Short mmCIF file of N, CA and C in Angstrom, two decimals:
data_model
loop_
_atom_site.label_atom_id
_atom_site.label_comp_id
_atom_site.label_asym_id
_atom_site.label_seq_id
_atom_site.Cartn_x
_atom_site.Cartn_y
_atom_site.Cartn_z
N ARG A 1 -5.21 -50.46 -19.58
CA ARG A 1 -6.27 -49.61 -20.17
C ARG A 1 -6.62 -48.55 -19.21
N PHE A 2 -6.85 -47.28 -19.80
CA PHE A 2 -7.00 -46.24 -18.86
C PHE A 2 -8.49 -45.88 -18.81
N PRO A 3 -8.99 -45.25 -17.83
CA PRO A 3 -10.32 -44.70 -17.77
C PRO A 3 -10.72 -43.68 -18.63
N GLY A 4 -9.67 -42.76 -18.84
CA GLY A 4 -9.97 -41.42 -19.39
C GLY A 4 -8.80 -41.19 -20.42
N PRO A 5 -8.66 -39.87 -20.80
CA PRO A 5 -7.55 -39.34 -21.74
C PRO A 5 -6.32 -39.61 -20.85
N GLY A 6 -5.24 -39.97 -21.55
CA GLY A 6 -4.00 -40.09 -20.64
C GLY A 6 -2.66 -40.10 -21.60
N VAL A 7 -1.40 -40.24 -21.07
CA VAL A 7 -0.26 -40.05 -21.82
C VAL A 7 0.74 -40.98 -21.21
N CYS A 8 1.45 -41.76 -22.06
CA CYS A 8 2.68 -42.57 -21.79
C CYS A 8 3.88 -41.85 -22.04
N VAL A 9 4.84 -41.92 -21.15
CA VAL A 9 6.25 -41.35 -21.63
C VAL A 9 7.17 -42.59 -21.24
N GLN A 10 8.19 -42.79 -21.85
CA GLN A 10 9.32 -43.47 -21.69
C GLN A 10 10.62 -42.82 -21.24
N VAL A 11 11.00 -43.08 -19.98
CA VAL A 11 12.10 -42.52 -19.44
C VAL A 11 13.48 -42.87 -19.69
N ALA A 12 14.40 -42.12 -19.20
CA ALA A 12 15.68 -42.65 -19.84
C ALA A 12 16.34 -44.00 -19.41
N ASP A 13 15.84 -44.57 -18.26
CA ASP A 13 16.16 -46.06 -17.90
C ASP A 13 15.44 -47.07 -18.64
N GLY A 14 14.40 -46.88 -19.61
CA GLY A 14 13.76 -47.65 -20.36
C GLY A 14 12.30 -47.87 -19.86
N ARG A 15 12.18 -47.51 -18.47
CA ARG A 15 10.60 -47.67 -18.11
C ARG A 15 9.91 -46.82 -18.61
N TRP A 16 8.28 -47.14 -18.66
CA TRP A 16 7.27 -46.52 -19.07
C TRP A 16 6.58 -46.02 -17.87
N VAL A 17 6.21 -44.35 -18.10
CA VAL A 17 5.41 -43.95 -17.16
C VAL A 17 4.12 -43.40 -17.58
N ALA A 18 2.83 -44.05 -17.11
CA ALA A 18 1.77 -43.65 -17.94
C ALA A 18 0.87 -42.89 -16.75
N GLY A 19 0.19 -41.87 -17.21
CA GLY A 19 -0.73 -41.31 -16.36
C GLY A 19 -2.03 -41.05 -17.01
N ALA A 20 -3.34 -40.95 -16.42
CA ALA A 20 -4.48 -40.61 -16.89
C ALA A 20 -5.46 -39.80 -16.10
N MET A 21 -6.28 -38.92 -16.67
CA MET A 21 -7.08 -38.37 -16.01
C MET A 21 -8.34 -39.27 -15.65
N PRO A 22 -8.89 -39.11 -14.51
CA PRO A 22 -10.01 -39.91 -13.96
C PRO A 22 -11.42 -39.40 -14.77
N VAL A 23 -12.21 -40.23 -15.08
CA VAL A 23 -13.38 -39.81 -15.82
C VAL A 23 -14.48 -39.77 -14.52
N HIS A 24 -14.95 -38.53 -14.49
CA HIS A 24 -16.17 -38.22 -13.54
C HIS A 24 -17.43 -38.40 -14.18
N ARG A 25 -18.31 -39.10 -13.57
CA ARG A 25 -19.44 -39.15 -14.15
C ARG A 25 -20.43 -38.43 -13.15
N GLY A 26 -21.48 -37.77 -13.99
CA GLY A 26 -22.27 -37.00 -13.08
C GLY A 26 -21.93 -35.35 -12.92
N PRO A 27 -22.89 -34.56 -12.50
CA PRO A 27 -22.55 -33.14 -12.71
C PRO A 27 -21.83 -32.66 -11.21
N GLY A 28 -21.34 -33.58 -10.20
CA GLY A 28 -20.80 -33.39 -9.21
C GLY A 28 -19.31 -32.89 -9.52
N HIS A 29 -18.74 -33.20 -10.52
CA HIS A 29 -17.26 -33.07 -10.80
C HIS A 29 -17.07 -31.52 -11.05
N LEU A 30 -18.10 -30.58 -11.18
CA LEU A 30 -17.94 -29.30 -11.51
C LEU A 30 -17.94 -28.53 -10.11
N LEU A 31 -18.28 -29.12 -9.22
CA LEU A 31 -18.54 -28.49 -7.81
C LEU A 31 -17.15 -27.83 -7.43
N PRO A 32 -16.13 -28.73 -7.41
CA PRO A 32 -14.97 -28.21 -6.81
C PRO A 32 -14.34 -27.12 -7.73
N LEU A 33 -14.54 -27.20 -9.03
CA LEU A 33 -14.11 -26.06 -9.99
C LEU A 33 -14.92 -24.70 -9.71
N LEU A 34 -16.31 -24.92 -9.59
CA LEU A 34 -17.09 -23.60 -9.30
C LEU A 34 -16.77 -22.93 -7.86
N GLY A 35 -16.53 -23.83 -7.06
CA GLY A 35 -15.95 -23.51 -5.69
C GLY A 35 -14.79 -22.64 -5.65
N GLY A 36 -13.80 -23.11 -6.40
CA GLY A 36 -12.48 -22.79 -6.75
C GLY A 36 -12.55 -21.05 -7.12
N LEU A 37 -13.33 -21.10 -8.21
CA LEU A 37 -13.67 -19.89 -9.21
C LEU A 37 -14.35 -18.88 -8.14
N PHE A 38 -15.24 -19.22 -7.29
CA PHE A 38 -16.00 -18.47 -6.48
C PHE A 38 -15.04 -17.95 -5.46
N THR A 39 -14.10 -18.84 -4.92
CA THR A 39 -13.09 -18.42 -3.93
C THR A 39 -12.26 -17.04 -4.53
N VAL A 40 -11.72 -17.36 -5.65
CA VAL A 40 -10.84 -16.57 -6.32
C VAL A 40 -11.72 -15.33 -6.69
N ALA A 41 -12.83 -14.96 -6.91
CA ALA A 41 -13.55 -13.98 -7.27
C ALA A 41 -13.87 -13.15 -5.93
N LEU A 42 -14.04 -13.82 -4.91
CA LEU A 42 -14.29 -13.15 -3.60
C LEU A 42 -12.76 -12.55 -2.99
N VAL A 43 -11.79 -13.22 -3.38
CA VAL A 43 -10.47 -12.71 -2.98
C VAL A 43 -10.15 -11.36 -3.58
N VAL A 44 -10.26 -11.56 -5.02
CA VAL A 44 -9.96 -10.61 -5.99
C VAL A 44 -11.11 -9.24 -5.66
N GLY A 45 -12.36 -9.56 -5.56
CA GLY A 45 -13.21 -8.50 -5.13
C GLY A 45 -12.98 -7.69 -3.95
N GLY A 46 -12.54 -8.63 -2.82
CA GLY A 46 -12.23 -8.10 -1.51
C GLY A 46 -11.10 -7.25 -1.62
N GLY A 47 -10.06 -7.76 -2.37
CA GLY A 47 -8.86 -6.79 -2.50
C GLY A 47 -9.22 -5.53 -3.22
N ALA A 48 -9.92 -5.60 -4.43
CA ALA A 48 -10.17 -4.47 -5.26
C ALA A 48 -10.99 -3.41 -4.47
N MET A 49 -11.87 -3.82 -3.78
CA MET A 49 -12.76 -2.89 -2.83
C MET A 49 -12.32 -1.78 -2.32
N PRO A 50 -11.07 -1.86 -1.49
CA PRO A 50 -10.46 -0.61 -0.90
C PRO A 50 -9.94 0.36 -1.87
N LEU A 51 -9.30 -0.19 -3.07
CA LEU A 51 -9.04 0.66 -4.26
C LEU A 51 -10.01 1.37 -4.85
N ALA A 52 -10.95 0.54 -5.26
CA ALA A 52 -12.02 1.17 -5.95
C ALA A 52 -12.81 2.26 -5.05
N ARG A 53 -12.86 2.12 -4.01
CA ARG A 53 -13.49 3.08 -2.92
C ARG A 53 -12.72 4.24 -2.73
N ARG A 54 -11.29 4.03 -2.65
CA ARG A 54 -10.41 5.31 -2.71
C ARG A 54 -10.49 6.20 -3.96
N VAL A 55 -10.50 5.49 -5.18
CA VAL A 55 -10.97 6.17 -6.22
C VAL A 55 -12.25 6.91 -6.45
N THR A 56 -13.37 6.10 -5.99
CA THR A 56 -14.69 6.78 -6.07
C THR A 56 -14.91 7.90 -5.07
N ARG A 57 -14.13 7.82 -3.86
CA ARG A 57 -14.06 8.85 -2.92
C ARG A 57 -13.49 10.04 -3.38
N ARG A 58 -12.55 10.09 -4.24
CA ARG A 58 -11.93 11.26 -4.56
C ARG A 58 -12.68 11.95 -5.96
N VAL A 59 -13.26 11.11 -6.59
CA VAL A 59 -14.18 11.39 -7.66
C VAL A 59 -15.41 11.98 -7.13
N GLU A 60 -15.87 11.51 -5.88
CA GLU A 60 -16.88 12.14 -5.33
C GLU A 60 -16.53 13.61 -4.84
N ALA A 61 -15.47 13.65 -4.14
CA ALA A 61 -15.12 14.94 -3.63
C ALA A 61 -14.79 15.94 -4.77
N LEU A 62 -14.25 15.60 -5.93
CA LEU A 62 -14.26 16.21 -7.14
C LEU A 62 -15.51 16.88 -7.59
N ARG A 63 -16.45 15.91 -7.70
CA ARG A 63 -17.92 16.34 -8.12
C ARG A 63 -18.49 17.34 -7.09
N GLY A 64 -18.20 17.16 -6.00
CA GLY A 64 -18.86 17.96 -5.03
C GLY A 64 -18.09 19.39 -4.71
N ALA A 65 -16.98 19.54 -5.21
CA ALA A 65 -16.02 21.01 -5.50
C ALA A 65 -16.69 21.52 -6.82
N VAL A 66 -16.75 20.85 -7.72
CA VAL A 66 -17.43 21.26 -9.05
C VAL A 66 -18.76 21.76 -8.75
N ASP A 67 -19.81 21.16 -8.01
CA ASP A 67 -20.92 21.49 -7.90
C ASP A 67 -20.81 23.13 -6.87
N GLU A 68 -20.22 22.89 -5.69
CA GLU A 68 -19.92 24.16 -5.03
C GLU A 68 -19.50 25.25 -5.82
N TRP A 69 -18.46 25.04 -6.83
CA TRP A 69 -17.93 26.18 -7.65
C TRP A 69 -18.99 26.78 -8.48
N GLY A 70 -19.90 25.81 -9.05
CA GLY A 70 -20.85 25.99 -10.14
C GLY A 70 -21.89 26.95 -9.40
N GLU A 71 -22.14 26.74 -7.95
CA GLU A 71 -23.12 27.39 -7.25
C GLU A 71 -22.45 28.75 -6.83
N GLY A 72 -21.32 29.16 -7.38
CA GLY A 72 -20.94 30.66 -6.89
C GLY A 72 -19.86 30.62 -5.96
N ASP A 73 -19.23 29.42 -5.34
CA ASP A 73 -18.02 29.59 -4.50
C ASP A 73 -16.80 29.53 -5.42
N LEU A 74 -16.51 30.60 -6.03
CA LEU A 74 -15.49 30.57 -7.17
C LEU A 74 -14.07 30.35 -6.49
N GLY A 75 -13.82 30.49 -5.17
CA GLY A 75 -12.69 30.27 -4.51
C GLY A 75 -12.39 28.85 -4.16
N ARG A 76 -13.45 28.04 -4.63
CA ARG A 76 -13.30 26.48 -4.29
C ARG A 76 -12.31 25.86 -5.00
N ARG A 77 -11.27 25.12 -4.46
CA ARG A 77 -10.33 24.46 -5.11
C ARG A 77 -10.42 22.75 -4.59
N VAL A 78 -9.78 21.90 -5.33
CA VAL A 78 -9.79 20.57 -5.12
C VAL A 78 -8.52 20.07 -4.63
N PRO A 79 -8.39 19.44 -3.56
CA PRO A 79 -7.10 18.75 -3.13
C PRO A 79 -6.59 17.68 -4.17
N VAL A 80 -5.39 18.00 -4.57
CA VAL A 80 -4.76 17.03 -5.59
C VAL A 80 -4.11 16.06 -4.81
N ASP A 81 -4.54 14.67 -4.93
CA ASP A 81 -4.17 13.63 -4.08
C ASP A 81 -3.68 12.41 -5.01
N GLY A 82 -2.35 12.08 -5.21
CA GLY A 82 -1.61 11.04 -6.03
C GLY A 82 -1.20 11.79 -7.32
N ASP A 83 -0.91 10.75 -8.23
CA ASP A 83 -0.46 11.01 -9.47
C ASP A 83 -1.17 10.29 -10.65
N ASP A 84 -2.51 10.24 -10.53
CA ASP A 84 -3.31 9.36 -11.66
C ASP A 84 -4.13 10.32 -12.26
N GLU A 85 -5.03 9.80 -12.97
CA GLU A 85 -6.00 10.45 -13.83
C GLU A 85 -7.07 11.43 -12.86
N VAL A 86 -7.29 10.92 -11.80
CA VAL A 86 -8.11 11.80 -11.02
C VAL A 86 -7.39 12.78 -10.52
N ALA A 87 -6.19 12.71 -10.04
CA ALA A 87 -5.19 13.94 -9.78
C ALA A 87 -5.19 14.80 -10.89
N ASP A 88 -4.97 14.46 -12.08
CA ASP A 88 -4.92 15.15 -13.23
C ASP A 88 -6.10 15.77 -13.54
N LEU A 89 -7.13 15.28 -13.28
CA LEU A 89 -8.55 15.90 -13.54
C LEU A 89 -8.54 17.08 -12.38
N ALA A 90 -8.24 16.86 -11.12
CA ALA A 90 -8.33 17.73 -10.04
C ALA A 90 -7.20 19.05 -10.46
N ARG A 91 -6.01 18.82 -10.95
CA ARG A 91 -5.05 19.82 -11.33
C ARG A 91 -5.79 20.69 -12.46
N SER A 92 -6.55 19.99 -13.39
CA SER A 92 -6.96 20.74 -14.50
C SER A 92 -8.23 21.54 -14.11
N PHE A 93 -9.06 21.04 -13.02
CA PHE A 93 -10.10 21.83 -12.45
C PHE A 93 -9.65 23.00 -11.82
N ASN A 94 -8.47 22.94 -11.02
CA ASN A 94 -7.89 24.00 -10.10
C ASN A 94 -7.24 25.13 -11.17
N ARG A 95 -6.65 24.77 -12.36
CA ARG A 95 -6.11 25.68 -13.32
C ARG A 95 -7.21 26.48 -13.97
N SER A 96 -8.29 25.70 -14.05
CA SER A 96 -9.50 26.48 -14.99
C SER A 96 -10.17 27.34 -13.93
N ALA A 97 -10.15 26.91 -12.61
CA ALA A 97 -10.88 27.85 -11.59
C ALA A 97 -9.96 29.06 -11.51
N ASP A 98 -8.70 28.88 -11.33
CA ASP A 98 -7.82 29.95 -11.28
C ASP A 98 -7.96 30.82 -12.37
N ARG A 99 -8.02 30.30 -13.67
CA ARG A 99 -8.09 31.18 -14.71
C ARG A 99 -9.52 32.06 -14.80
N VAL A 100 -10.52 31.42 -14.38
CA VAL A 100 -11.79 32.04 -14.36
C VAL A 100 -11.65 33.18 -13.38
N GLY A 101 -10.95 32.82 -12.08
CA GLY A 101 -10.94 33.85 -11.04
C GLY A 101 -10.03 35.09 -11.79
N GLU A 102 -9.06 34.88 -12.50
CA GLU A 102 -8.36 35.83 -12.96
C GLU A 102 -9.12 36.88 -13.83
N LEU A 103 -10.00 36.07 -14.70
CA LEU A 103 -10.90 36.95 -15.69
C LEU A 103 -11.87 37.70 -14.89
N MET A 104 -12.40 37.06 -13.84
CA MET A 104 -13.34 37.94 -13.26
C MET A 104 -12.73 39.07 -12.43
N ARG A 105 -11.43 39.16 -11.86
CA ARG A 105 -10.81 40.16 -11.31
C ARG A 105 -10.44 41.28 -12.45
N ALA A 106 -9.92 40.82 -13.60
CA ALA A 106 -9.69 41.82 -14.78
C ALA A 106 -11.19 42.53 -15.11
N GLN A 107 -12.24 41.82 -15.16
CA GLN A 107 -13.32 42.38 -15.53
C GLN A 107 -13.92 43.48 -14.63
N ARG A 108 -13.82 42.98 -13.22
CA ARG A 108 -13.96 44.09 -12.13
C ARG A 108 -12.97 45.40 -12.33
N ARG A 109 -11.63 45.12 -12.55
CA ARG A 109 -10.79 46.27 -12.76
C ARG A 109 -11.30 47.13 -14.00
N VAL A 110 -11.62 46.39 -14.97
CA VAL A 110 -12.14 47.14 -16.12
C VAL A 110 -13.23 47.94 -15.91
N LEU A 111 -14.32 47.33 -15.29
CA LEU A 111 -15.49 48.21 -15.02
C LEU A 111 -15.25 49.18 -14.07
N ALA A 112 -14.41 49.17 -12.95
CA ALA A 112 -13.91 50.19 -12.04
C ALA A 112 -13.33 51.39 -12.89
N ASP A 113 -12.23 50.96 -13.67
CA ASP A 113 -11.77 51.80 -14.59
C ASP A 113 -12.58 52.60 -15.40
N ALA A 114 -13.37 52.17 -16.04
CA ALA A 114 -14.40 52.55 -16.98
C ALA A 114 -15.31 53.42 -16.16
N SER A 115 -15.84 53.17 -15.31
CA SER A 115 -16.66 53.81 -14.40
C SER A 115 -16.04 55.26 -13.92
N HIS A 116 -14.70 54.92 -13.51
CA HIS A 116 -13.83 56.47 -13.25
C HIS A 116 -13.85 57.17 -14.51
N GLU A 117 -13.35 56.67 -15.66
CA GLU A 117 -13.20 57.45 -16.74
C GLU A 117 -14.56 58.04 -17.42
N LEU A 118 -15.58 57.47 -17.02
CA LEU A 118 -16.96 58.06 -17.41
C LEU A 118 -17.29 59.08 -16.49
N ARG A 119 -16.99 59.28 -15.20
CA ARG A 119 -17.29 60.13 -14.44
C ARG A 119 -16.74 61.38 -14.62
N SER A 120 -15.49 61.47 -15.12
CA SER A 120 -14.88 62.84 -15.22
C SER A 120 -15.50 63.91 -16.51
N PRO A 121 -15.81 63.22 -17.59
CA PRO A 121 -16.50 63.96 -18.60
C PRO A 121 -17.90 64.16 -18.13
N LEU A 122 -18.71 63.35 -17.53
CA LEU A 122 -19.96 63.72 -17.02
C LEU A 122 -19.93 64.86 -16.10
N ALA A 123 -19.03 64.83 -15.21
CA ALA A 123 -18.95 65.84 -14.15
C ALA A 123 -18.63 67.23 -14.97
N ARG A 124 -17.79 67.18 -15.94
CA ARG A 124 -17.47 68.43 -16.59
C ARG A 124 -18.75 68.84 -17.43
N LEU A 125 -19.49 67.95 -17.90
CA LEU A 125 -20.81 68.27 -18.86
C LEU A 125 -21.58 68.99 -17.92
N ARG A 126 -22.01 68.50 -16.76
CA ARG A 126 -22.80 68.88 -15.54
C ARG A 126 -22.58 70.19 -15.37
N MET A 127 -21.14 70.42 -14.89
CA MET A 127 -20.64 71.98 -14.84
C MET A 127 -20.99 72.85 -15.89
N ALA A 128 -20.73 72.51 -17.06
CA ALA A 128 -20.91 73.24 -18.00
C ALA A 128 -22.40 73.51 -18.46
N LEU A 129 -23.33 72.58 -18.21
CA LEU A 129 -24.72 72.85 -18.21
C LEU A 129 -25.24 73.91 -17.24
N THR A 130 -24.78 73.65 -15.87
CA THR A 130 -25.08 74.54 -14.86
C THR A 130 -24.44 76.17 -15.14
N MET A 131 -23.29 76.14 -15.82
CA MET A 131 -22.91 77.43 -15.96
C MET A 131 -23.50 78.08 -17.10
N LEU A 132 -23.94 77.12 -18.06
CA LEU A 132 -24.83 77.77 -19.19
C LEU A 132 -25.93 78.55 -18.93
N GLU A 133 -26.79 78.25 -17.74
CA GLU A 133 -27.96 79.01 -17.36
C GLU A 133 -27.49 80.38 -16.91
N ASP A 134 -26.39 80.55 -16.43
CA ASP A 134 -26.17 81.93 -15.80
C ASP A 134 -25.13 82.52 -16.68
N ALA A 135 -24.58 81.78 -17.79
CA ALA A 135 -23.56 82.68 -18.52
C ALA A 135 -24.12 83.71 -19.39
N PRO A 136 -23.30 84.77 -19.71
CA PRO A 136 -23.72 85.62 -20.52
C PRO A 136 -23.81 85.10 -22.11
N ALA A 137 -24.37 85.69 -22.94
CA ALA A 137 -24.92 85.01 -24.32
C ALA A 137 -23.40 85.01 -25.09
N ASP A 138 -22.41 85.88 -25.00
CA ASP A 138 -21.23 85.63 -25.65
C ASP A 138 -20.47 84.23 -25.19
N ALA A 139 -20.60 83.97 -24.01
CA ALA A 139 -19.82 82.96 -23.35
C ALA A 139 -20.49 81.60 -23.57
N ARG A 140 -21.70 81.63 -24.12
CA ARG A 140 -22.53 80.57 -24.16
C ARG A 140 -22.09 79.38 -25.04
N SER A 141 -21.51 79.93 -26.30
CA SER A 141 -21.02 79.20 -27.34
C SER A 141 -19.88 78.45 -26.96
N ASP A 142 -18.96 79.04 -26.12
CA ASP A 142 -17.81 78.27 -25.72
C ASP A 142 -18.29 77.30 -24.74
N LEU A 143 -19.19 77.41 -23.89
CA LEU A 143 -19.67 76.46 -22.82
C LEU A 143 -20.30 75.31 -23.76
N LEU A 144 -21.09 75.69 -24.88
CA LEU A 144 -21.81 74.57 -25.61
C LEU A 144 -20.65 73.76 -26.38
N ALA A 145 -19.56 74.51 -26.66
CA ALA A 145 -18.51 73.74 -27.42
C ALA A 145 -17.70 72.58 -26.72
N GLU A 146 -17.46 73.19 -25.28
CA GLU A 146 -16.94 72.38 -24.25
C GLU A 146 -17.83 70.98 -24.02
N ALA A 147 -19.06 71.35 -23.92
CA ALA A 147 -20.08 70.30 -23.47
C ALA A 147 -20.24 69.28 -24.62
N THR A 148 -20.35 69.80 -25.86
CA THR A 148 -20.11 68.87 -27.11
C THR A 148 -18.98 68.13 -26.85
N ALA A 149 -17.86 68.61 -26.83
CA ALA A 149 -16.49 67.81 -26.77
C ALA A 149 -16.63 66.62 -25.41
N ASP A 150 -17.23 67.18 -24.50
CA ASP A 150 -17.53 66.07 -23.42
C ASP A 150 -18.30 65.00 -23.95
N VAL A 151 -19.52 65.36 -24.37
CA VAL A 151 -20.44 64.24 -25.10
C VAL A 151 -19.39 63.36 -26.08
N ILE A 152 -18.95 64.02 -26.91
CA ILE A 152 -17.95 63.05 -27.86
C ILE A 152 -17.10 62.25 -27.19
N GLU A 153 -16.29 62.78 -26.01
CA GLU A 153 -15.58 61.91 -25.38
C GLU A 153 -16.21 60.77 -24.74
N LEU A 154 -17.45 61.17 -23.94
CA LEU A 154 -18.31 59.93 -23.33
C LEU A 154 -18.52 59.04 -24.42
N ASP A 155 -19.00 59.43 -25.66
CA ASP A 155 -19.32 58.37 -26.68
C ASP A 155 -18.21 57.63 -27.07
N GLY A 156 -16.92 58.11 -27.20
CA GLY A 156 -15.82 57.43 -27.42
C GLY A 156 -15.37 56.35 -26.38
N LEU A 157 -15.68 56.88 -25.01
CA LEU A 157 -15.26 55.60 -23.87
C LEU A 157 -16.31 54.53 -23.97
N ILE A 158 -17.68 55.03 -24.17
CA ILE A 158 -18.50 53.88 -24.26
C ILE A 158 -18.19 53.05 -25.38
N GLU A 159 -17.81 53.60 -26.36
CA GLU A 159 -17.44 52.57 -27.65
C GLU A 159 -16.45 51.67 -27.30
N ASP A 160 -15.51 52.34 -26.54
CA ASP A 160 -14.38 51.48 -26.19
C ASP A 160 -14.58 50.39 -25.29
N VAL A 161 -15.53 50.68 -24.29
CA VAL A 161 -16.01 49.58 -23.35
C VAL A 161 -16.73 48.47 -24.09
N LEU A 162 -17.70 48.95 -25.15
CA LEU A 162 -18.40 48.06 -26.16
C LEU A 162 -17.31 47.05 -26.75
N VAL A 163 -16.65 47.81 -27.44
CA VAL A 163 -15.43 46.86 -28.17
C VAL A 163 -14.80 45.89 -27.38
N ALA A 164 -14.39 46.41 -26.10
CA ALA A 164 -13.54 45.63 -25.32
C ALA A 164 -14.51 44.36 -24.81
N SER A 165 -15.67 44.75 -24.49
CA SER A 165 -16.66 43.63 -24.13
C SER A 165 -16.78 42.66 -25.25
N ARG A 166 -17.03 43.14 -26.53
CA ARG A 166 -17.21 42.19 -27.71
C ARG A 166 -16.05 41.42 -27.94
N LEU A 167 -14.75 41.84 -27.74
CA LEU A 167 -13.56 41.10 -27.75
C LEU A 167 -13.33 40.05 -26.77
N ARG A 168 -13.66 40.36 -25.63
CA ARG A 168 -13.74 39.39 -24.52
C ARG A 168 -14.77 38.31 -24.77
N ALA A 169 -15.80 38.57 -25.44
CA ALA A 169 -16.90 37.72 -25.73
C ALA A 169 -16.69 36.84 -27.06
N GLY A 170 -15.66 37.17 -27.85
CA GLY A 170 -15.14 36.60 -28.98
C GLY A 170 -16.21 37.01 -30.11
N ALA A 171 -16.90 37.98 -30.11
CA ALA A 171 -18.08 38.43 -31.09
C ALA A 171 -17.10 39.15 -32.24
N ALA A 172 -16.12 39.79 -31.93
CA ALA A 172 -15.32 40.78 -32.96
C ALA A 172 -14.73 39.83 -33.94
N GLN A 173 -14.90 40.10 -35.14
CA GLN A 173 -14.25 39.42 -36.25
C GLN A 173 -13.26 40.47 -36.92
N LEU A 174 -11.86 39.95 -37.05
CA LEU A 174 -11.06 40.88 -37.58
C LEU A 174 -11.38 40.97 -39.09
N ALA A 175 -11.18 42.14 -39.70
CA ALA A 175 -11.42 42.39 -41.11
C ALA A 175 -9.97 42.64 -41.75
N LEU A 176 -9.59 41.80 -42.38
CA LEU A 176 -8.16 42.12 -43.00
C LEU A 176 -8.23 42.58 -44.38
N ALA A 177 -7.24 43.59 -44.57
CA ALA A 177 -7.33 44.19 -45.84
C ALA A 177 -6.00 44.56 -46.06
N GLU A 178 -5.44 44.63 -47.51
CA GLU A 178 -4.32 44.91 -47.87
C GLU A 178 -3.94 46.49 -47.63
N CYS A 179 -2.79 46.85 -47.44
CA CYS A 179 -2.56 48.33 -47.47
C CYS A 179 -1.00 48.57 -47.87
N ASP A 180 -0.77 49.60 -48.18
CA ASP A 180 0.57 49.79 -48.70
C ASP A 180 1.38 50.75 -47.32
N LEU A 181 2.29 49.94 -46.75
CA LEU A 181 3.10 50.35 -45.70
C LEU A 181 3.89 51.50 -46.00
N THR A 182 4.31 51.57 -47.13
CA THR A 182 5.22 52.71 -47.46
C THR A 182 4.28 53.94 -47.50
N ALA A 183 3.09 53.80 -48.10
CA ALA A 183 2.32 55.16 -48.08
C ALA A 183 2.02 55.62 -46.64
N LEU A 184 1.80 54.65 -45.83
CA LEU A 184 1.42 55.00 -44.37
C LEU A 184 2.75 55.83 -43.67
N CYS A 185 3.82 55.37 -43.98
CA CYS A 185 5.04 55.82 -43.30
C CYS A 185 5.41 57.06 -44.00
N SER A 186 4.99 57.55 -45.22
CA SER A 186 5.60 58.80 -45.78
C SER A 186 4.35 60.00 -45.50
#
């Protein structure tokens, strides 16, 4: 008779082998199981801690770089370490930061070019107005025509800058219309 669940197996030579699990009475039989589980949890947690800390350290560095970049340090980049999701995120941040830097440089070039282009007609207009005061009556109409042409050129340049600004901001909508290309070519 067995004290708990068991099993009997007949072996090849005809003998029987029996085994049974002992029946434990009382709560003390769970202590070895709980102790074993606690030990396994400590080993797994202790082994996972350095790995988790390495990942969180890299995420903290990435967050710090994003904060610095957001505060105006547009040259800030993140070191790419490894070949995992955090490294992919760092590469993505660096690509985005590079693209924003390129856009800022392009905007500065456009503003420098626009200011140069606006100065020429303004200088000619200023000269024409100065000459208009001392010009004889028959030359005044020519000076006024030149000044008017300069004002029209300035207006066109300003319109070009505004259109370019709207295009960069995505505010411009294309208006599509059908046209006869053969009529345009002839």
